[in-house]
CSV table of C-alpha atoms in Angstrom, one decimal:
chain,number,residue,atom,x,y,z
A,1,LEU,CA,143.9,73.3,78.3
A,2,PRO,CA,145.2,71.9,75.0
A,3,GLY,CA,142.1,69.7,74.8
A,4,LEU,CA,139.9,72.7,75.2
A,5,VAL,CA,141.6,74.5,72.3
A,6,VAL,CA,141.3,71.4,70.1
A,7,ALA,CA,137.6,71.1,71.1
A,8,ALA,CA,137.0,74.8,70.2
A,9,ILE,CA,138.7,74.5,66.9
A,10,THR,CA,136.8,71.3,66.1
A,11,GLY,CA,133.5,72.9,67.0
A,12,VAL,CA,134.2,76.0,64.8
A,13,GLY,CA,135.3,73.7,61.9
A,14,ALA,CA,132.1,71.6,62.3
A,15,TYR,CA,129.9,74.7,62.3
A,16,PHE,CA,131.4,75.9,59.0
A,17,ALA,CA,131.3,72.5,57.4
A,18,THR,CA,127.6,72.1,58.1
A,19,MET,CA,126.9,75.6,56.8
A,20,ASN,CA,128.3,74.7,53.4
A,21,ALA,CA,127.1,71.0,53.4
A,22,ASN,CA,123.4,71.9,53.0
A,23,VAL,CA,123.4,73.5,49.6
A,24,GLU,CA,120.3,74.0,47.4
A,25,TYR,CA,119.9,75.7,44.0
A,26,GLU,CA,117.0,78.0,43.1
A,27,TYR,CA,116.2,78.7,39.5
A,28,LEU,CA,114.5,81.7,38.1
A,29,TYR,CA,113.4,82.2,34.5
A,30,LEU,CA,112.8,85.8,33.6
A,31,ASP,CA,113.2,87.8,30.4
A,32,ARG,CA,114.8,85.0,28.3
A,33,GLU,CA,117.4,84.4,31.0
A,34,VAL,CA,117.8,81.5,33.4
A,35,SER,CA,119.3,82.6,36.7
A,36,VAL,CA,120.7,80.2,39.3
A,37,ASP,CA,121.1,81.1,43.0
A,38,LYS,CA,123.0,79.0,45.5
A,39,VAL,CA,121.2,78.8,48.8
A,40,MET,CA,123.5,77.6,51.6
A,41,ALA,CA,122.0,76.3,54.9
A,42,LYS,CA,118.7,77.9,54.0
A,43,SER,CA,120.0,81.2,55.1
A,44,ARG,CA,122.6,82.6,52.8
A,45,ARG,CA,122.0,83.2,49.1
A,46,LYS,CA,124.6,83.7,46.4
A,47,LYS,CA,124.2,84.3,42.7
A,48,ALA,CA,125.7,81.3,40.9
A,49,GLY,CA,125.1,82.3,37.3
A,50,ALA,CA,122.8,83.7,34.6
A,51,TYR,CA,122.4,82.1,31.2
A,52,SER,CA,120.6,83.6,28.1
A,53,THR,CA,118.3,81.3,26.1
A,54,GLU,CA,119.6,82.9,23.0
A,55,GLN,CA,123.0,81.2,23.6
A,56,MET,CA,121.3,77.9,24.2
A,57,GLU,CA,121.8,75.1,21.6
A,58,ILE,CA,119.6,72.4,23.3
A,59,PHE,CA,117.7,71.9,26.5
A,60,ALA,CA,116.6,68.3,27.1
A,61,PRO,CA,116.4,65.6,29.9
A,62,LEU,CA,119.8,64.1,30.8
A,63,ASN,CA,118.7,60.6,29.5
A,64,SER,CA,117.3,62.0,26.2
A,65,HIS,CA,118.7,60.5,23.0
A,66,ARG,CA,118.8,64.0,21.5
A,67,LEU,CA,121.9,64.7,23.7
A,68,ASP,CA,123.8,61.8,22.2
A,69,SER,CA,125.9,64.1,19.9
A,70,TYR,CA,126.9,66.2,22.9
A,71,ARG,CA,128.0,63.4,25.3
A,72,ASN,CA,131.3,62.7,23.7
A,73,ARG,CA,132.3,66.4,23.4
A,74,ASN,CA,134.7,67.8,25.9
A,75,LEU,CA,132.4,70.5,27.3
A,76,LYS,CA,132.9,72.5,30.5
A,77,THR,CA,130.3,71.1,32.9
A,78,ILE,CA,128.4,73.2,35.6
A,79,ASP,CA,126.1,71.1,37.8
A,80,TYR,CA,123.4,72.9,39.6
A,81,SER,CA,121.4,69.8,40.4
A,82,SER,CA,121.0,67.5,43.4
A,83,GLY,CA,123.1,64.9,41.6
A,84,ILE,CA,120.4,62.3,42.2
A,85,ALA,CA,119.1,60.3,39.2
A,86,ALA,CA,115.4,59.9,39.6
A,87,GLN,CA,112.8,57.9,37.7
A,88,PRO,CA,111.6,59.6,35.5
A,89,GLU,CA,114.7,61.8,35.1
A,90,LYS,CA,114.1,65.3,36.4
A,91,ARG,CA,117.5,66.7,35.6
A,92,TYR,CA,117.9,68.6,32.3
A,93,MET,CA,121.1,69.6,30.4
A,94,MET,CA,121.4,72.9,28.7
A,95,VAL,CA,124.2,73.3,26.2
A,96,LEU,CA,125.4,76.9,25.6
A,97,ASN,CA,127.5,78.1,22.7
A,98,GLY,CA,128.8,74.6,22.1
A,99,ASP,CA,131.3,74.8,24.9
A,100,THR,CA,129.4,74.6,28.2
A,101,LYS,CA,126.8,72.2,29.5
A,102,ILE,CA,124.7,73.2,32.5
A,103,ILE,CA,122.8,70.6,34.5
A,104,LEU,CA,119.6,71.8,36.2
A,105,GLU,CA,116.5,70.4,37.9
A,106,PRO,CA,113.7,72.7,36.7
A,107,ASN,CA,110.1,72.2,37.4
A,108,GLU,CA,107.6,71.6,34.6
A,109,ALA,CA,106.4,75.2,34.5
A,110,MET,CA,110.0,76.4,33.9
A,111,VAL,CA,110.5,73.9,31.1
A,112,LYS,CA,107.3,75.1,29.4
A,113,ALA,CA,108.3,78.7,29.8
A,114,ILE,CA,111.7,78.1,28.2
A,115,GLN,CA,110.0,76.0,25.5
A,116,SER,CA,107.7,78.9,24.7
A,117,VAL,CA,110.6,81.2,23.7
A,118,ALA,CA,112.8,78.5,22.1
A,119,PRO,CA,110.5,75.7,20.8
A,120,ARG,CA,113.0,74.1,18.4
A,121,LYS,CA,115.7,73.9,21.1
A,122,VAL,CA,113.7,72.4,24.0
A,123,PHE,CA,112.8,68.8,24.3
A,124,THR,CA,110.9,66.9,27.0
A,125,ASP,CA,111.4,63.3,25.9
């Protein structure tokens, strides 16, 4: 009987662990705002954040030299990416109000859309 209870608790724990282990982020750019949704196990969706492009200081690839002045700053970091460094780098860093850096993996169309409203703040090098 104790083995059955342990097995049941382990099974329930494994179920909840796998539900939260498969996390993806979905980005939406609409009306000068970048929204991020967290999709867990391809079934549950939760709003993770919304960021205005008007508060944005810079938006550039993580390996860009243009971010050098921001690397040594003590900024709050929010990572909405896969965490995988690809070649070429697909992750971008967005710095907001000089105190928060957000790491995203936008597609090319989203980068161009943000660049169209803030051309002096968005870099693709």
